[in-house]
Coordinates of N, CA and C in Angstrom, one line a residue:
M1 N -15.6 -26.2 -27.7 CA -16.3 -25.0 -28.1 C -17.7 -25.0 -27.5
I2 N -18.3 -26.1 -27.4 CA -19.6 -26.2 -26.8 C -19.5 -25.9 -25.3
Y3 N -18.5 -26.3 -24.6 CA -18.3 -25.9 -23.2 C -18.2 -24.4 -23.0
I4 N -17.5 -23.8 -23.9 CA -17.3 -22.3 -23.7 C -18.6 -21.6 -23.9
A5 N -19.4 -22.1 -24.9 CA -20.7 -21.5 -25.2 C -21.6 -21.7 -24.0
A6 N -21.6 -22.9 -23.4 CA -22.4 -23.2 -22.2 C -22.0 -22.3 -21.0
V7 N -20.7 -22.1 -20.8 CA -20.3 -21.3 -19.7 C -20.7 -19.8 -19.9
A8 N -20.6 -19.4 -21.2 CA -21.0 -18.0 -21.5 C -22.5 -17.8 -21.3
L9 N -23.3 -18.8 -21.6 CA -24.7 -18.7 -21.4 C -25.0 -18.7 -19.9
I10 N -24.4 -19.5 -19.1 CA -24.6 -19.5 -17.7 C -24.2 -18.2 -17.1
V11 N -23.1 -17.6 -17.5 CA -22.6 -16.3 -17.0 C -23.7 -15.2 -17.3
V12 N -24.1 -15.2 -18.6 CA -25.1 -14.2 -19.0 C -26.4 -14.3 -18.2
A13 N -26.8 -15.5 -18.1 CA -28.1 -15.8 -17.3 C -27.9 -15.4 -15.9
G14 N -26.7 -15.7 -15.3 CA -26.5 -15.3 -13.9 C -26.5 -13.8 -13.7
V15 N -25.8 -13.1 -14.6 CA -25.8 -11.6 -14.5 C -27.2 -11.0 -14.6
F16 N -28.0 -11.6 -15.6 CA -29.4 -11.1 -15.7 C -30.2 -11.3 -14.5
L17 N -30.1 -12.5 -13.9 CA -30.9 -12.8 -12.7 C -30.4 -12.0 -11.5
A18 N -29.1 -11.8 -11.4 CA -28.5 -11.0 -10.3 C -29.0 -9.6 -10.4
N19 N -29.0 -9.0 -11.5 CA -29.5 -7.6 -11.7 C -31.0 -7.5 -11.4
R20 N -31.7 -8.6 -11.7 CA -33.2 -8.5 -11.4 C -33.5 -8.7 -10.0
Y21 N -32.8 -9.6 -9.3 CA -33.2 -10.0 -7.9 C -32.4 -9.5 -6.8
L22 N -31.2 -8.9 -7.1 CA -30.4 -8.4 -6.0 C -30.9 -7.0 -5.6
A23 N -30.8 -6.7 -4.3 CA -31.3 -5.4 -3.8 C -30.3 -4.3 -4.2
G24 N -31.0 -3.1 -4.4 CA -30.2 -2.0 -4.7 C -31.0 -0.7 -4.4
H25 N -30.4 0.4 -4.6 CA -31.2 1.7 -4.3 C -30.8 2.7 -5.4
K26 N -31.7 3.7 -5.5 CA -31.4 4.9 -6.3 C -32.2 6.1 -5.8
V27 N -31.7 7.2 -6.1 CA -32.4 8.5 -5.7 C -32.9 9.2 -6.9
E28 N -34.1 9.4 -7.1 CA -34.7 10.1 -8.2 C -35.9 10.9 -7.9
E29 N -35.8 12.2 -8.3 CA -36.9 13.1 -8.2 C -37.4 13.2 -6.7
G30 N -36.5 13.3 -5.8 CA -36.9 13.5 -4.4 C -37.4 12.2 -3.7
L31 N -37.2 11.1 -4.3 CA -37.6 9.8 -3.8 C -36.4 8.9 -3.6
L32 N -36.4 8.2 -2.5 CA -35.4 7.1 -2.3 C -36.1 5.8 -2.8
V33 N -35.7 5.2 -3.8 CA -36.3 4.0 -4.3 C -35.4 2.8 -4.0
I34 N -35.9 1.8 -3.3 CA -35.1 0.7 -2.9 C -35.7 -0.6 -3.5
K35 N -34.9 -1.3 -4.3 CA -35.4 -2.5 -4.9 C -34.9 -3.7 -4.2
S36 N -35.8 -4.6 -3.9 CA -35.4 -5.9 -3.3 C -36.3 -7.0 -4.0
G37 N -35.6 -7.8 -4.8 CA -36.4 -8.8 -5.5 C -37.3 -8.2 -6.5
D38 N -38.6 -8.5 -6.5 CA -39.5 -7.9 -7.5 C -40.2 -6.7 -6.9
K39 N -39.9 -6.4 -5.7 CA -40.6 -5.3 -5.0 C -39.7 -4.0 -5.0
E40 N -40.4 -2.9 -5.2 CA -39.7 -1.6 -5.1 C -40.5 -0.8 -4.0
T41 N -39.7 -0.1 -3.2 CA -40.2 0.7 -2.1 C -39.8 2.2 -2.4
A42 N -40.7 3.1 -2.5 CA -40.3 4.5 -2.7 C -40.7 5.3 -1.5
I43 N -39.7 6.0 -1.0 CA -39.8 6.8 0.2 C -39.5 8.2 -0.1
P44 N -40.4 9.2 0.1 CA -40.1 10.6 -0.1 C -38.9 11.1 0.7
M45 N -37.9 11.7 0.1 CA -36.7 12.2 0.9 C -37.1 13.1 2.0
N46 N -38.1 14.0 1.8 CA -38.4 14.9 2.9 C -39.1 14.3 4.0
E47 N -39.5 13.0 3.9 CA -40.1 12.3 5.0 C -39.1 11.6 5.9
I48 N -37.9 11.3 5.4 CA -36.9 10.6 6.1 C -36.3 11.4 7.2
V49 N -36.4 10.8 8.4 CA -35.9 11.5 9.6 C -34.5 11.0 10.1
E50 N -34.4 9.7 10.0 CA -33.2 9.0 10.6 C -32.9 7.8 9.8
V51 N -31.6 7.5 9.6 CA -31.1 6.4 8.9 C -29.9 5.8 9.7
F52 N -29.9 4.5 9.9 CA -28.7 3.9 10.5 C -28.4 2.5 10.1
E53 N -27.2 2.2 10.1 CA -26.7 0.9 9.6 C -26.5 -0.1 10.8
M54 N -26.8 -1.3 10.6 CA -26.6 -2.3 11.6 C -25.6 -3.4 11.0
D55 N -24.5 -3.5 11.6 CA -23.4 -4.3 11.0 C -23.2 -5.5 11.9
E56 N -22.9 -6.7 11.3 CA -22.7 -7.9 12.1 C -21.2 -8.3 12.2
F57 N -20.3 -7.5 11.6 CA -18.9 -7.9 11.6 C -18.2 -7.3 12.8
P58 N -17.2 -8.0 13.2 CA -16.4 -7.5 14.4 C -15.6 -6.3 14.0
K59 N -15.1 -5.6 15.0 CA -14.3 -4.4 14.7 C -13.0 -4.7 14.1
D60 N -12.4 -5.8 14.3 CA -11.1 -6.2 13.7 C -11.4 -7.5 12.9
P61 N -11.9 -7.3 11.7 CA -12.2 -8.4 10.8 C -10.9 -9.0 10.2
S62 N -11.0 -10.3 9.9 CA -9.8 -10.9 9.2 C -9.8 -10.4 7.8
F63 N -8.7 -10.7 7.1 CA -8.5 -10.3 5.7 C -9.7 -10.9 4.8
F64 N -10.0 -12.2 5.1 CA -11.1 -12.8 4.3 C -12.4 -12.1 4.5
E65 N -12.8 -11.8 5.8 CA -14.0 -11.1 6.0 C -14.1 -9.7 5.4
K66 N -13.0 -9.0 5.5 CA -12.9 -7.6 5.1 C -12.9 -7.5 3.6
Y67 N -12.2 -8.3 2.8 CA -12.1 -8.1 1.4 C -12.8 -9.1 0.5
I68 N -13.3 -10.2 1.1 CA -14.1 -11.2 0.3 C -15.5 -11.2 0.7
I69 N -15.8 -11.5 2.0 CA -17.2 -11.7 2.4 C -18.0 -10.4 2.4
R70 N -17.4 -9.4 3.0 CA -18.2 -8.1 3.2 C -18.5 -7.5 1.8
P71 N -17.6 -7.2 0.9 CA -18.0 -6.5 -0.3 C -18.8 -7.4 -1.3
Y72 N -18.6 -8.7 -1.3 CA -19.2 -9.5 -2.4 C -20.3 -10.4 -2.0
I73 N -20.3 -10.8 -0.7 CA -21.3 -11.8 -0.3 C -22.3 -11.2 0.7
K74 N -21.8 -10.6 1.7 CA -22.6 -10.2 2.9 C -23.5 -9.0 2.6
K75 N -24.7 -9.1 2.9 CA -25.6 -7.9 2.8 C -25.7 -7.3 4.2
E76 N -25.6 -6.0 4.2 CA -25.7 -5.3 5.5 C -27.1 -4.8 5.7
R77 N -27.5 -4.5 6.9 CA -28.8 -4.1 7.2 C -28.9 -2.6 7.5
V78 N -29.9 -2.0 7.0 CA -30.1 -0.5 7.2 C -31.6 -0.3 7.6
A79 N -31.8 0.6 8.6 CA -33.1 1.0 9.0 C -33.4 2.5 8.6
V80 N -34.6 2.7 8.1 CA -35.0 4.1 7.7 C -36.2 4.5 8.5
F81 N -36.2 5.6 9.2 CA -37.4 6.0 10.0 C -37.9 7.3 9.3
T82 N -39.2 7.4 9.3 CA -39.9 8.6 8.6 C -40.7 9.4 9.6
R83 N -41.1 10.6 9.1 CA -41.9 11.5 9.9 C -43.3 10.9 10.2
S84 N -43.8 10.1 9.3 CA -45.1 9.5 9.5 C -45.1 8.3 10.4
N85 N -44.0 8.1 11.1 CA -43.9 7.0 12.1 C -43.9 5.6 11.4
V86 N -43.4 5.6 10.2 CA -43.2 4.3 9.5 C -41.7 4.0 9.5
S87 N -41.4 2.8 9.8 CA -40.0 2.3 9.8 C -39.8 1.3 8.7
Y88 N -38.7 1.4 8.0 CA -38.3 0.5 6.9 C -37.0 -0.2 7.3
F89 N -36.9 -1.5 7.0 CA -35.7 -2.3 7.3 C -35.3 -3.0 6.0
F90 N -34.1 -2.7 5.5 CA -33.6 -3.2 4.2 C -32.3 -4.0 4.4
M91 N -32.1 -4.9 3.6 CA -30.8 -5.6 3.5 C -30.2 -5.3 2.1
L92 N -29.1 -4.6 2.2 CA -28.4 -4.1 0.9 C -26.9 -4.5 1.0
R93 N -26.3 -4.4 -0.2 CA -24.9 -4.7 -0.3 C -24.0 -3.5 0.1
N94 N -24.4 -2.3 -0.3 CA -23.6 -1.1 -0.1 C -24.4 -0.1 0.7
T95 N -24.5 -0.2 2.0 CA -25.3 0.7 2.8 C -24.6 2.0 2.9
D96 N -23.3 2.1 2.8 CA -22.6 3.4 3.0 C -23.0 4.3 1.8
R97 N -23.1 3.8 0.6 CA -23.6 4.6 -0.5 C -25.0 5.1 -0.3
L98 N -25.8 4.3 0.3 CA -27.2 4.7 0.5 C -27.2 5.9 1.5
V99 N -26.5 5.7 2.6 CA -26.5 6.7 3.7 C -25.9 8.1 3.1
K100 N -24.9 8.0 2.3 CA -24.3 9.2 1.7 C -25.3 9.9 0.8
S101 N -26.0 9.1 0.0 CA -26.9 9.7 -1.0 C -28.1 10.3 -0.3
V102 N -28.6 9.7 0.8 CA -29.7 10.3 1.6 C -29.3 11.6 2.2
K103 N -28.1 11.6 2.8 CA -27.6 12.8 3.5 C -27.3 13.9 2.5
A104 N -26.9 13.6 1.3 CA -26.7 14.6 0.2 C -28.0 15.2 -0.2
Q105 N -29.1 14.5 -0.3 CA -30.4 14.9 -0.8 C -31.1 15.7 0.4
N106 N -31.0 15.2 1.6 CA -31.7 15.8 2.7 C -30.7 15.9 3.9
P107 N -30.1 17.1 4.0 CA -29.1 17.3 5.0 C -29.6 17.2 6.5
A108 N -30.9 17.4 6.6 CA -31.5 17.3 8.0 C -31.7 15.9 8.5
V109 N -31.4 14.9 7.7 CA -31.5 13.5 8.2 C -30.4 13.2 9.2
Y110 N -30.8 12.6 10.3 CA -29.9 12.2 11.4 C -29.3 10.8 11.0
I111 N -28.0 10.8 11.0 CA -27.3 9.5 10.6 C -26.7 9.0 11.9
K112 N -27.0 7.8 12.3 CA -26.4 7.2 13.5 C -25.2 6.4 13.1
A113 N -24.3 6.2 14.0 CA -23.1 5.4 13.8 C -23.6 3.9 13.6
K114 N -22.8 3.1 13.1 CA -23.1 1.7 12.9 C -23.5 1.1 14.2
V115 N -24.5 0.3 14.3 CA -24.9 -0.4 15.5 C -24.5 -1.9 15.3
I116 N -23.7 -2.4 16.3 CA -23.2 -3.8 16.1 C -24.1 -4.7 16.9

């Protein structure tokens, strides 16, 4: 019984720490807010000019890379360029969702294909 309680405590602590320190993004009130660790970066959606993903995986990944490493372990890189000539570089888990949400909020954004 003590082992089960200890495992439950470790899982709860792990989920809490993961939610606090893992990178993520959200779109709210015309801002793209990207959280990485304790830092949050807010970029106005009307300032974003270009977004592109940079992927390190081969075009023909193995089953392990495609279904285990990529969705659960590997963070992908994404670059965001703005009108004010400021560039942002982020490492996130789900860059496709970020690109789709930026394009939905600001259709004038240029989306490049993945750069390998």
